[in-house]
Short mmCIF file of C-alpha atoms in Angstrom, two decimals:
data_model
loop_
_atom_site.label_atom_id
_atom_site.label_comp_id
_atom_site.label_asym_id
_atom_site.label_seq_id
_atom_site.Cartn_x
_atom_site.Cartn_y
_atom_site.Cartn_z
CA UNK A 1 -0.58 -30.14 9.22
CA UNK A 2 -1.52 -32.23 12.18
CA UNK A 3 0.96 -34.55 12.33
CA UNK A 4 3.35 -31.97 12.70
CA UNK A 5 1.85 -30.25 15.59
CA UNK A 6 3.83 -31.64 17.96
CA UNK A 7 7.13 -30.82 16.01
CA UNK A 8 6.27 -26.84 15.80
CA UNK A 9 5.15 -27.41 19.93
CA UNK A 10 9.21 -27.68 20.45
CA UNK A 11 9.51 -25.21 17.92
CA UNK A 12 7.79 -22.25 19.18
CA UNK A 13 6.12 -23.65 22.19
CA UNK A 14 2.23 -24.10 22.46
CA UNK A 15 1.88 -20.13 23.22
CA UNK A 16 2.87 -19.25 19.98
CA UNK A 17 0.54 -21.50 18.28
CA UNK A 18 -2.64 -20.63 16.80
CA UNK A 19 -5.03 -23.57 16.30
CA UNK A 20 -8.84 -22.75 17.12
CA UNK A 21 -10.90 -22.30 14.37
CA UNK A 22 -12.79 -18.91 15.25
CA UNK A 23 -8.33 -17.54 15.71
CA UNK A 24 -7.70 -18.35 13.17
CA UNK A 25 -10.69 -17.45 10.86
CA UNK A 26 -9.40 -13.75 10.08
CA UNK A 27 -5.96 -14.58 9.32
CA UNK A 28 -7.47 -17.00 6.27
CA UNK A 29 -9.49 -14.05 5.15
CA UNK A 30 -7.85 -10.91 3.30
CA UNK A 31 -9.56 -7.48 5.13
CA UNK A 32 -11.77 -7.18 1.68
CA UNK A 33 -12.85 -10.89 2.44
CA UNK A 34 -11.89 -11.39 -1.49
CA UNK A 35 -9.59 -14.25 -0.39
CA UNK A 36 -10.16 -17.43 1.93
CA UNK A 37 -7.27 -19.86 2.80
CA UNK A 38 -7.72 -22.79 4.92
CA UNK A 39 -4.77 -22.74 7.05
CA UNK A 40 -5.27 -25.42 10.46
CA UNK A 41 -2.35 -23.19 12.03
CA UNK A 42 -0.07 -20.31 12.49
CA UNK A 43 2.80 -19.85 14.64
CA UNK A 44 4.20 -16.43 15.78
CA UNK A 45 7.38 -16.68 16.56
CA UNK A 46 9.23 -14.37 18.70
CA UNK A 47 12.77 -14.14 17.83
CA UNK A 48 14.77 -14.33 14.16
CA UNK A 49 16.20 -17.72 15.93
CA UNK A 50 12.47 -18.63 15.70
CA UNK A 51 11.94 -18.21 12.65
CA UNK A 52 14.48 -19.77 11.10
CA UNK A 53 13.98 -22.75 13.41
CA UNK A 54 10.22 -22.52 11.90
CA UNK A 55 11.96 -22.60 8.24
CA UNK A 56 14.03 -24.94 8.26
CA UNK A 57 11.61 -27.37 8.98
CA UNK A 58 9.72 -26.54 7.02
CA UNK A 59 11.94 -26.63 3.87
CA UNK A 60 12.66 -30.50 5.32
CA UNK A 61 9.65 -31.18 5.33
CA UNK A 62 7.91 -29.17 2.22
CA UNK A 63 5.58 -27.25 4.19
CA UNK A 64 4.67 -24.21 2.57
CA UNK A 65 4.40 -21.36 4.74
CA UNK A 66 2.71 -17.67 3.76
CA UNK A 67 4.42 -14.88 6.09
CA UNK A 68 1.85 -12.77 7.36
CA UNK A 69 2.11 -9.32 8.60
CA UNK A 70 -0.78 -6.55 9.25
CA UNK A 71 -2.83 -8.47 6.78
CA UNK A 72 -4.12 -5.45 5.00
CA UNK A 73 -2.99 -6.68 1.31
CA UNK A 74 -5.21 -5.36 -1.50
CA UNK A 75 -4.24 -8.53 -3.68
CA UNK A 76 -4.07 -11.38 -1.21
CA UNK A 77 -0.30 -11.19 -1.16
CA UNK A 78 -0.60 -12.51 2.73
CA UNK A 79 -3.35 -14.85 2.50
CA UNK A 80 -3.29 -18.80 2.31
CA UNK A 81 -4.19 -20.35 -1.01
CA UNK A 82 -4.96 -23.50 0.40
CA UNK A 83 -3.59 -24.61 3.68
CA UNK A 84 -0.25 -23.34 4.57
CA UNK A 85 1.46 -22.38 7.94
CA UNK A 86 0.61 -18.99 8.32
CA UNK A 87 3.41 -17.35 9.79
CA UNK A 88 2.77 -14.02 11.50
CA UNK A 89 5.44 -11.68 12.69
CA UNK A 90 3.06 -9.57 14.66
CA UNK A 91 4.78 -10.53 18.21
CA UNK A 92 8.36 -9.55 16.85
CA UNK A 93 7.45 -6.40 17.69
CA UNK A 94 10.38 -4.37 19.18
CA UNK A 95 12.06 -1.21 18.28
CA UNK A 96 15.22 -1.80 18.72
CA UNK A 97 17.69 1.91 18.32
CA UNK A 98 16.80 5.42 17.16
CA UNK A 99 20.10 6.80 16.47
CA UNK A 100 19.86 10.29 16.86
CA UNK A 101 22.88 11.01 15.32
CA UNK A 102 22.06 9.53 11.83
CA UNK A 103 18.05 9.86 12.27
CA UNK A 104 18.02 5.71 11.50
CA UNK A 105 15.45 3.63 13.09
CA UNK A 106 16.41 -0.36 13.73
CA UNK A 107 13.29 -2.75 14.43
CA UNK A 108 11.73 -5.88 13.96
CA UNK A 109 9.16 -6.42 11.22
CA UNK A 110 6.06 -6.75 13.55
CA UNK A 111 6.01 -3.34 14.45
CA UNK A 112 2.98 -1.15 13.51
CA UNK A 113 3.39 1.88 11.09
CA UNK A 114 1.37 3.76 13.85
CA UNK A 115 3.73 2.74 16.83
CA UNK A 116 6.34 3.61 15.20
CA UNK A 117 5.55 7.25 14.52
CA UNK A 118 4.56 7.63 17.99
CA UNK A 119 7.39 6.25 19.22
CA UNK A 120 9.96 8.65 16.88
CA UNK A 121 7.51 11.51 17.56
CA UNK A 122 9.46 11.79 21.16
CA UNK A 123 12.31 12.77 18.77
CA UNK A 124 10.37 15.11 16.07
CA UNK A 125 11.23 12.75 13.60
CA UNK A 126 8.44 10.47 11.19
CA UNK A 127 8.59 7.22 8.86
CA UNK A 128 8.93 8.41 5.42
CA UNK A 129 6.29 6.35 3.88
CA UNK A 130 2.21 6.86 5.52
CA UNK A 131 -0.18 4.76 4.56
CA UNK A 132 -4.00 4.60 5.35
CA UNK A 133 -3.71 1.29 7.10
CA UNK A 134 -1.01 2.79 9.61
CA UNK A 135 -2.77 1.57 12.69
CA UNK A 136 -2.68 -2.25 11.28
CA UNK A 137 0.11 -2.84 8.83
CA UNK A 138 3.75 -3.54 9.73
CA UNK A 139 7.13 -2.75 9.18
CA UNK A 140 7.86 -6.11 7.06
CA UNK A 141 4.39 -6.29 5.15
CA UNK A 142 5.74 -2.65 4.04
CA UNK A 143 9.01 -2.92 3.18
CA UNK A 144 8.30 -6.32 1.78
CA UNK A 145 5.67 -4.85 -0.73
CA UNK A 146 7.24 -2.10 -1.25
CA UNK A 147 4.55 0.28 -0.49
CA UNK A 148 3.39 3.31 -1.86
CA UNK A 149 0.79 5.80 0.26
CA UNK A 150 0.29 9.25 0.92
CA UNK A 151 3.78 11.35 0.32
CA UNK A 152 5.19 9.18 -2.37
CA UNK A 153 5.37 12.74 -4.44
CA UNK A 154 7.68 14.17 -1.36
CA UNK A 155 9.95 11.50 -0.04
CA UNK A 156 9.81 9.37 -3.19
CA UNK A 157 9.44 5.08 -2.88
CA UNK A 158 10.03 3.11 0.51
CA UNK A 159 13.35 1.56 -1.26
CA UNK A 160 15.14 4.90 -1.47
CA UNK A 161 14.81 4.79 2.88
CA UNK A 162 15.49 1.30 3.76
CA UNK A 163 19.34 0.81 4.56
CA UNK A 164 19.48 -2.77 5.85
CA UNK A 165 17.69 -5.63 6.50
CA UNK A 166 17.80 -9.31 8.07
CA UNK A 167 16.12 -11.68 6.07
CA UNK A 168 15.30 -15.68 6.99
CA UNK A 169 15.76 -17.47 3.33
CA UNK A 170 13.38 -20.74 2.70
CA UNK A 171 16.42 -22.89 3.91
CA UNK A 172 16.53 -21.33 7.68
CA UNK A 173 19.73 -19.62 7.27
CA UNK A 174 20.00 -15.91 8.53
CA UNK A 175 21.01 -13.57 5.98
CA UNK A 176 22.51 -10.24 7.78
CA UNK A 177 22.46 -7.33 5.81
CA UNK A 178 21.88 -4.90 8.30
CA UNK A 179 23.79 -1.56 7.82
CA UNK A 180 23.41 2.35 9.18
CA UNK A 181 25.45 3.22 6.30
CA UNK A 182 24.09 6.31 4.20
CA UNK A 183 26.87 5.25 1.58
CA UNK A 184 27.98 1.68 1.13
CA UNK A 185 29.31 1.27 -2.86
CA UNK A 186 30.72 -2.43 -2.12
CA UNK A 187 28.90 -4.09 -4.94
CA UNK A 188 25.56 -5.43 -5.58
CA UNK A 189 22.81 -4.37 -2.90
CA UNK A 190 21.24 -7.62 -1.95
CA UNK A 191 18.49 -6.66 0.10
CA UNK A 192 17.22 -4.51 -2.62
CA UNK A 193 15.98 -8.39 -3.79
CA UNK A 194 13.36 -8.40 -0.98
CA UNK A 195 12.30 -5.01 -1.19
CA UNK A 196 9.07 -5.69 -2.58
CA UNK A 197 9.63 -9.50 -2.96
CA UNK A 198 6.25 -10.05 -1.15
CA UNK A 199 7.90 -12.58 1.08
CA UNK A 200 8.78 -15.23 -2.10
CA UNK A 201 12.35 -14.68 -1.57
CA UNK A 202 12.90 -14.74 2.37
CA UNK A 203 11.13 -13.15 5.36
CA UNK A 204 12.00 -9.96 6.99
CA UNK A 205 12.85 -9.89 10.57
CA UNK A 206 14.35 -6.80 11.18
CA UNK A 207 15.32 -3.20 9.43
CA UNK A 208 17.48 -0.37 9.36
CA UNK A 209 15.39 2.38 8.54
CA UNK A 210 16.31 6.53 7.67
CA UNK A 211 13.48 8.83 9.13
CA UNK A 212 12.28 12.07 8.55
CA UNK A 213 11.74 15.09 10.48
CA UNK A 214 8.62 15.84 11.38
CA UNK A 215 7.91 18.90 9.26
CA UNK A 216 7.57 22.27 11.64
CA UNK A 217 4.14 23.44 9.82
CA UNK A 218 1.54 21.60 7.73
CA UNK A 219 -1.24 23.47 5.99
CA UNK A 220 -3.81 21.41 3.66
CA UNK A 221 -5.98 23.02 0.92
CA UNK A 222 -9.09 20.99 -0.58
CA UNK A 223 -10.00 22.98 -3.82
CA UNK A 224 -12.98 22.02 -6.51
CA UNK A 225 -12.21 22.42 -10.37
CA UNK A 226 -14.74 22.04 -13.09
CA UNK A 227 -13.44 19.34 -15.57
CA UNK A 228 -9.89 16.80 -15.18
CA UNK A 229 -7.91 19.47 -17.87
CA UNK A 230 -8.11 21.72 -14.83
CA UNK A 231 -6.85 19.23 -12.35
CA UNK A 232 -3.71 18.62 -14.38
CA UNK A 233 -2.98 22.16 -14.90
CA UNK A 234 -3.05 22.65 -11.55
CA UNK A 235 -0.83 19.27 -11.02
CA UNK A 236 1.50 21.17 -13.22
CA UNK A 237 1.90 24.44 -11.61
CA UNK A 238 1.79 22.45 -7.75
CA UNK A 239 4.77 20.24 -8.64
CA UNK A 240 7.15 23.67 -8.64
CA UNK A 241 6.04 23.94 -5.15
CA UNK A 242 9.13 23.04 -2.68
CA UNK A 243 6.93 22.30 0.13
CA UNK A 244 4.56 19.94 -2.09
CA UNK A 245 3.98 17.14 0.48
CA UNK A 246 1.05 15.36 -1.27
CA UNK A 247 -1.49 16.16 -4.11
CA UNK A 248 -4.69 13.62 -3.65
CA UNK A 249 -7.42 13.53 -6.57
CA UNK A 250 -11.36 12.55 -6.25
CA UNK A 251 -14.29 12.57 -8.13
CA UNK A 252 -16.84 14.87 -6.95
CA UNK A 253 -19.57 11.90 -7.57
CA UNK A 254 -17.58 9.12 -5.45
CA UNK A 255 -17.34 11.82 -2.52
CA UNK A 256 -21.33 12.45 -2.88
CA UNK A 257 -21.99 8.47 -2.27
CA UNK A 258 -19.51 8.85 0.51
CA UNK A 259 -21.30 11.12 2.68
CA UNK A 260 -24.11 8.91 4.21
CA UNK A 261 -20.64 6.74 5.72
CA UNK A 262 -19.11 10.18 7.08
CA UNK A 263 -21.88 11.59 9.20
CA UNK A 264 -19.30 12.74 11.77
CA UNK A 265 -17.21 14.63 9.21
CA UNK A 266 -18.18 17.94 8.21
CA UNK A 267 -17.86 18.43 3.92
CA UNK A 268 -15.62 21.17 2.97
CA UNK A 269 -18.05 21.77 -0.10
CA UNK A 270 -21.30 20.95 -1.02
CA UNK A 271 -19.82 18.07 -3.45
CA UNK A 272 -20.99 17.40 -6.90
CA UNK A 273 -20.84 14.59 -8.96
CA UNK A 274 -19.89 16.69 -12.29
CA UNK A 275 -16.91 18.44 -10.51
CA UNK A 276 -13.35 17.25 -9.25
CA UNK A 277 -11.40 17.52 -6.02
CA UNK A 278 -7.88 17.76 -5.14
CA UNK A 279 -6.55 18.13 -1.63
CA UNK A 280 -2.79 19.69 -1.79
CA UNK A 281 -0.80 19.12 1.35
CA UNK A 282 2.66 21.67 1.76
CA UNK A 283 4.76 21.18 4.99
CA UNK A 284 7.88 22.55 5.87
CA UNK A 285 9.79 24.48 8.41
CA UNK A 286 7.91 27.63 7.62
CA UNK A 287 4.73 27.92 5.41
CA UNK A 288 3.41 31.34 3.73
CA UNK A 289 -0.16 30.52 3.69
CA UNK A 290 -0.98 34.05 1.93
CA UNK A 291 1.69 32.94 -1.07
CA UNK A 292 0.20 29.45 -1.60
CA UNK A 293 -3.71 30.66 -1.28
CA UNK A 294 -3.17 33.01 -3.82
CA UNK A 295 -1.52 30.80 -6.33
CA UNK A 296 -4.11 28.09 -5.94
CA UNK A 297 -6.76 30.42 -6.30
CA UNK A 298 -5.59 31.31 -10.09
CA UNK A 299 -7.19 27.72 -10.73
CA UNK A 300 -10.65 27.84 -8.78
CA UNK A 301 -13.10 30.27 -6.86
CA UNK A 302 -13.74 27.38 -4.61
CA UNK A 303 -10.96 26.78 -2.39
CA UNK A 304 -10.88 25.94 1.98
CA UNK A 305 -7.55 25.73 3.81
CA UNK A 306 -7.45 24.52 7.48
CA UNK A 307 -7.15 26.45 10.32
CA UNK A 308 -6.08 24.18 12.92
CA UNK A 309 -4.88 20.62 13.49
CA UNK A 310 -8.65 18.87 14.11
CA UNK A 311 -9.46 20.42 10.67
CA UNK A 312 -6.87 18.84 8.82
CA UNK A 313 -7.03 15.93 10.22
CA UNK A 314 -11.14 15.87 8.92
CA UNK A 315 -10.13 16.83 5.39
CA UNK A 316 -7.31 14.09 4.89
CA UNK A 317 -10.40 11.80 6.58
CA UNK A 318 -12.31 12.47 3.18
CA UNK A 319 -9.45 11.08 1.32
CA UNK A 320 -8.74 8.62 3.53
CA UNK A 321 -12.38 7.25 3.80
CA UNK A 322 -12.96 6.68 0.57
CA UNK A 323 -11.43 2.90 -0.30
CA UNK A 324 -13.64 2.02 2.60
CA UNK A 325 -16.63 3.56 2.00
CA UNK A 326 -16.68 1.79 -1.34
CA UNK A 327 -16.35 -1.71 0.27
CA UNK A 328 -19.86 -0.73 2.11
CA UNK A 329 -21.74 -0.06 -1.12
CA UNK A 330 -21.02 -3.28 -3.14
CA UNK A 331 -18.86 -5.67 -4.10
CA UNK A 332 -15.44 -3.74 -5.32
CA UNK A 333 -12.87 -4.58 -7.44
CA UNK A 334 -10.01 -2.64 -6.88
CA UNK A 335 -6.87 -2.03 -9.48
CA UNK A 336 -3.59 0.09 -8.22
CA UNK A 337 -1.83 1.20 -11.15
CA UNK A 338 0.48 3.48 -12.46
CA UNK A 339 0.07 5.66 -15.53
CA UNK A 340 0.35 9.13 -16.86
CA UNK A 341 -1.58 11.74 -14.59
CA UNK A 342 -3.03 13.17 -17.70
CA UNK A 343 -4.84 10.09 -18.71
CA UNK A 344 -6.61 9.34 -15.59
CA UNK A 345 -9.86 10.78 -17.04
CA UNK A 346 -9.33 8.56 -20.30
CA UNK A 347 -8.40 5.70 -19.08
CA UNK A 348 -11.53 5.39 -16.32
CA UNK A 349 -13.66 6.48 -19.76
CA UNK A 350 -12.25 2.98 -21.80
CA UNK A 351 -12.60 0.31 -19.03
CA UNK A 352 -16.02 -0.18 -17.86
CA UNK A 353 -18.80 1.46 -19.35
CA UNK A 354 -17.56 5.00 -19.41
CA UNK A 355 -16.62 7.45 -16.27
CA UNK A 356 -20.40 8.17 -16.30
CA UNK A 357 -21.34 4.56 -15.94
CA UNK A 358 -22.64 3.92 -12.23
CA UNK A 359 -20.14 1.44 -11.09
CA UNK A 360 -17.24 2.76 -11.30
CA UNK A 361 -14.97 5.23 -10.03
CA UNK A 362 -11.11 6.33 -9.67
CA UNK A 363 -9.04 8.38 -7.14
CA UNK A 364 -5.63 8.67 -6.24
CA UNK A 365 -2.28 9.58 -5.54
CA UNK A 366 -2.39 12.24 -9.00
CA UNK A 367 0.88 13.78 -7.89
CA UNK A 368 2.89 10.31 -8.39
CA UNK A 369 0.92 8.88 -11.34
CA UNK A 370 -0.96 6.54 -8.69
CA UNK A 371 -4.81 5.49 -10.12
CA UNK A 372 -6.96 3.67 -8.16
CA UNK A 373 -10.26 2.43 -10.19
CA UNK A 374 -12.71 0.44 -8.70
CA UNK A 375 -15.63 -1.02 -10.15
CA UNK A 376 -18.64 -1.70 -7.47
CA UNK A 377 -21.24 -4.64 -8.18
CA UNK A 378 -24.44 -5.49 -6.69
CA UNK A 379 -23.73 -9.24 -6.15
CA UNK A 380 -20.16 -11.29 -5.98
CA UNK A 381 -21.50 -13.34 -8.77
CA UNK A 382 -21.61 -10.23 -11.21
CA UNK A 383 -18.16 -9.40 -10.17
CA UNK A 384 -16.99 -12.77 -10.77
CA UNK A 385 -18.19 -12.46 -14.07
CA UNK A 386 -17.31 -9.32 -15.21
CA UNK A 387 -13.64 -9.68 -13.66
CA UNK A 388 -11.44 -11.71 -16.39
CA UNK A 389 -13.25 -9.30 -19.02
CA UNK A 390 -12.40 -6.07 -17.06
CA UNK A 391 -8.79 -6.84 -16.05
CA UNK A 392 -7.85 -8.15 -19.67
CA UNK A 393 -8.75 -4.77 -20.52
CA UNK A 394 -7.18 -2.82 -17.76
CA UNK A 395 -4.34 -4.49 -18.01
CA UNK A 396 -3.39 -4.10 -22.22
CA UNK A 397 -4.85 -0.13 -21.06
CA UNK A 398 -1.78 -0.38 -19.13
CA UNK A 399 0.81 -1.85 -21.33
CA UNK A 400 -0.02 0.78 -23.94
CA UNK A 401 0.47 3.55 -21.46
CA UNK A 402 3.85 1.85 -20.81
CA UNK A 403 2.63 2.02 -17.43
CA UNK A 404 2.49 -0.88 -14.35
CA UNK A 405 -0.01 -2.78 -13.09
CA UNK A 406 0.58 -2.20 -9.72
CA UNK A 407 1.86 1.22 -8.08
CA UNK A 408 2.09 0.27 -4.71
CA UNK A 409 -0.41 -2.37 -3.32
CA UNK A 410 1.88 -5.58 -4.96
CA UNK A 411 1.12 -8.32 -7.03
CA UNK A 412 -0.08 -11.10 -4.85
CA UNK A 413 -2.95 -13.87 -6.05
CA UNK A 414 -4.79 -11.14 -7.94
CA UNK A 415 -2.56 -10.31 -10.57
CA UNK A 416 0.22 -13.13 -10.67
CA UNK A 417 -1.13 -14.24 -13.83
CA UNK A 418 -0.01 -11.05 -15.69
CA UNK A 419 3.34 -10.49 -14.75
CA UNK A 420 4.35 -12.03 -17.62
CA UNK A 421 2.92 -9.61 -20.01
CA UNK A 422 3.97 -6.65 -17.73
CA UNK A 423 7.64 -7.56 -17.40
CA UNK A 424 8.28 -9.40 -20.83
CA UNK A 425 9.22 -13.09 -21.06
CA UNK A 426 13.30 -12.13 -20.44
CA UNK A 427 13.20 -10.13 -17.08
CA UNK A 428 10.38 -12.42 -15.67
CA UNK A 429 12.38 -15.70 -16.65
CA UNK A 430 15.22 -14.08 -14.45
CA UNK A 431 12.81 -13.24 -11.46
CA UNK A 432 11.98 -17.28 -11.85
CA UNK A 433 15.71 -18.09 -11.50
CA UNK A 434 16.06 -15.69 -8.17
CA UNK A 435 12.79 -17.60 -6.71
CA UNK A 436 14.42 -21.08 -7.59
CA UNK A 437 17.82 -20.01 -6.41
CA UNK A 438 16.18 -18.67 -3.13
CA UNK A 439 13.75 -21.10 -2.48
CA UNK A 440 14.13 -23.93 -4.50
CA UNK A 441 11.54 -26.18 -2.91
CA UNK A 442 8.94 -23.58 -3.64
CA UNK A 443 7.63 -23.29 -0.16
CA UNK A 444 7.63 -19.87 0.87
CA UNK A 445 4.71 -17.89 -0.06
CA UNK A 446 3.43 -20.43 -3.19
CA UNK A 447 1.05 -19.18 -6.07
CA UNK A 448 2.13 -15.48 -5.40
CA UNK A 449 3.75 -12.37 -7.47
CA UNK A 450 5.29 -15.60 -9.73
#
């Protein structure tokens, strides 16, 4: 990468050049320090002009590059496998428009999930995806991984809000498919190919994006239930609730090994490791709290709403803390799937040495299907041992559930070797063809999702 220093100096200019060690040390690393790239430099270009500039050398010269956004992958999707340009959007930063008339956002790919909600807060209007990493991830990383997060059971996927996008291919050249259309039926939808491409096909630079309003009330229950054939039934009856904005599911004994990391936060419930917890948010224009307490209540005696905004906040912080917490009390491996909400329970039983065993543990998005199971070892050599052995399991579990092996955190280095079995040999043989057709010098993004 040396030699070509000078060459990318022209490029980008030496301020948008990243080259010390130390700099350049956490964009090798993936935030769960699972991955480590070697990577001598990234460039951060600040304009689409940039960036294509930045390609098309590249593709002359077969440099593989790894677009980089927040960096808060859960698979290494953004990380270096060896020692690629990192390219990192996180200085293309602008919002652009809010149109007020169609309530559609345009900006470039670098802007945080955060920032943007406070900016569109000015207009009582919200992203329709919300993520735990909001203050760190960015528009492109999202959109380009499709992700999942918090009100998935609401709003639905990402996809459904994303109405344009421009997209550098591999080659340099500027693909334009920006659009503030709510309806456009002129034939196939192209940029529904890098929705969720994981920045193998092209890199996002900017986006058309349809918000939300900013619901008028929002009113969060956290209720305990005694075994997991309670928590569906209550998943049942909540999912005829209009309002329904999310429906979160823990286990009472991963919440107990989360309160020595929570100090600050006060527990809603003296938590036990035999019992479950869901946390039900409704929003809307106009919430009957007396309605909803009294239908939740027909499943459990133990039930707390809040009563003001600093307490809701602290309850979605118990949810929210967990895939942290577990990073500080081992060494995790983490799987994002989807399967039936009923088999949870079952499936966390089959994997790795029963639900009672005590390294493992599962929460999630229950209202959308969304498991998260993590196993926690003492020592990274354990987990390197155990991890072929665990994930051949998971992911036949999967396949037999007809369900996918990842929900919402993307494919990346940690599960690229299975898309094969999860797609079928036909439809991955065609997502080959798109990456050779796109980028048929293989440089963008190398040894990931493919």
């Amino acid at each position: 990468m040396k030699k070509y220093l000078n060459s990318f100096k022209q490029i980008v200019g030496v301020q948008n050049m990243i080259t010390d060690p130390f700099d350049l040390k956490p964009l090798n690393q993936d935030w769960q320090r699972f991955y480590q790239g070697k990577s001598e430099l990234a460039v951060t270009p600040t304009s689409t002009k940039m960036v294509s500039e930045v390609l098309q050398f590249c593709n002359q010269n077969n440099i593989k590059v790894v677009p980089q956004g927040g960096n808060t992958s859960f698979v290494g999707g953004a990380t270096p496998v060896q020692d690629e340009l990192i390219l990192s959007l996180r200085k293309m930063n602008n919002i652009l428009e809010f149109d007020t008339t169609t309530s559609i956002v345009t900006a470039e790919s670098g802007v945080i999930l955060q920032t943007m909600n406070d900016y569109l807060q000015a207009y009582r209007y919200q992203m329709p995806w919300d993520l735990g990493a909001r203050g760190s991830c960015q528009l492109g990383g999202n959109i380009a991984t499709n992700a999942g997060g918090l009100n998935v059971v609401k709003n639905g996927p990402l996809r459904n809000y994303i109405l344009g996008l421009e997209v550098v291919l591999p080659s340099g050249k500027i693909l334009n498919l920006l659009n503030k259309n709510r309806k456009d039926n002129t034939g196939t939808d192209l940029k529904q190919l890098f929705i969720g491409s994981e920045g193998t096909l092209g890199i996002i630079t900017q986006a058309n994006v349809l918000c939300t309003p900013i619901p008028e009330q929002r009113q969060v229950f956290f209720l305990e239930l005694k075994d997991f054939d309670e928590v569906i039934y209550l998943l049942r009856s909540a999912k005829q609730f209009e309002q329904l904005g999310a429906f979160e599911f823990m286990e009472g004994r991963i919440l107990q090994r989360c309160l020595p990391f929570n100090p600050q936060l006060k527990a809603p419930f003296e938590f036990k490791d035999d019992k479950y917890y869901v946390l039900i948010e409704i929003c809307g224009q106009q919430i009957e709290l007396e309605y909803y307490f009294e239908r939740l209540l027909k499943h459990t005696e133990q039930i707390v709403f809040n009563q003001n905004e600093s307490e809701l906040q602290a309850m979605w912080r118990w949810r929210e803390s967990v895939p942290e917490n577990l990073h500080k009390m081992g060494h995790v491996l983490t799987y994002d799937l989807s399967i039936p909400p009923d088999k949870f329970e079952w499936f966390a039983e089959q994997v790795y040495y029963g639900r009672k065993g005590p390294y493992n543990a599962f929460y999630g998005h229950l209202g959308d299907g969304n498991i998260h199971y993590n196993i926690i070892f003492e020592s990274v050599d354990e987990m390197h041992k155990e991890q072929h052995r665990v994930e051949e399991k998971i992911i036949k579990l999967t396949k037999d559930l007809n369900g996918s092996i990842s929900a919402e955190h993307g494919i990346g280095q940690l599960k690229r070797h299975y898309m094969e079995v999860q797609k079928g040999k036909e439809t991955f043989g065609y997502m080959q063809e798109l990456k050779r057709l796109f980028d048929p010098n293989n440089i963008l993004n190398p040894e990931k999702l493919l």
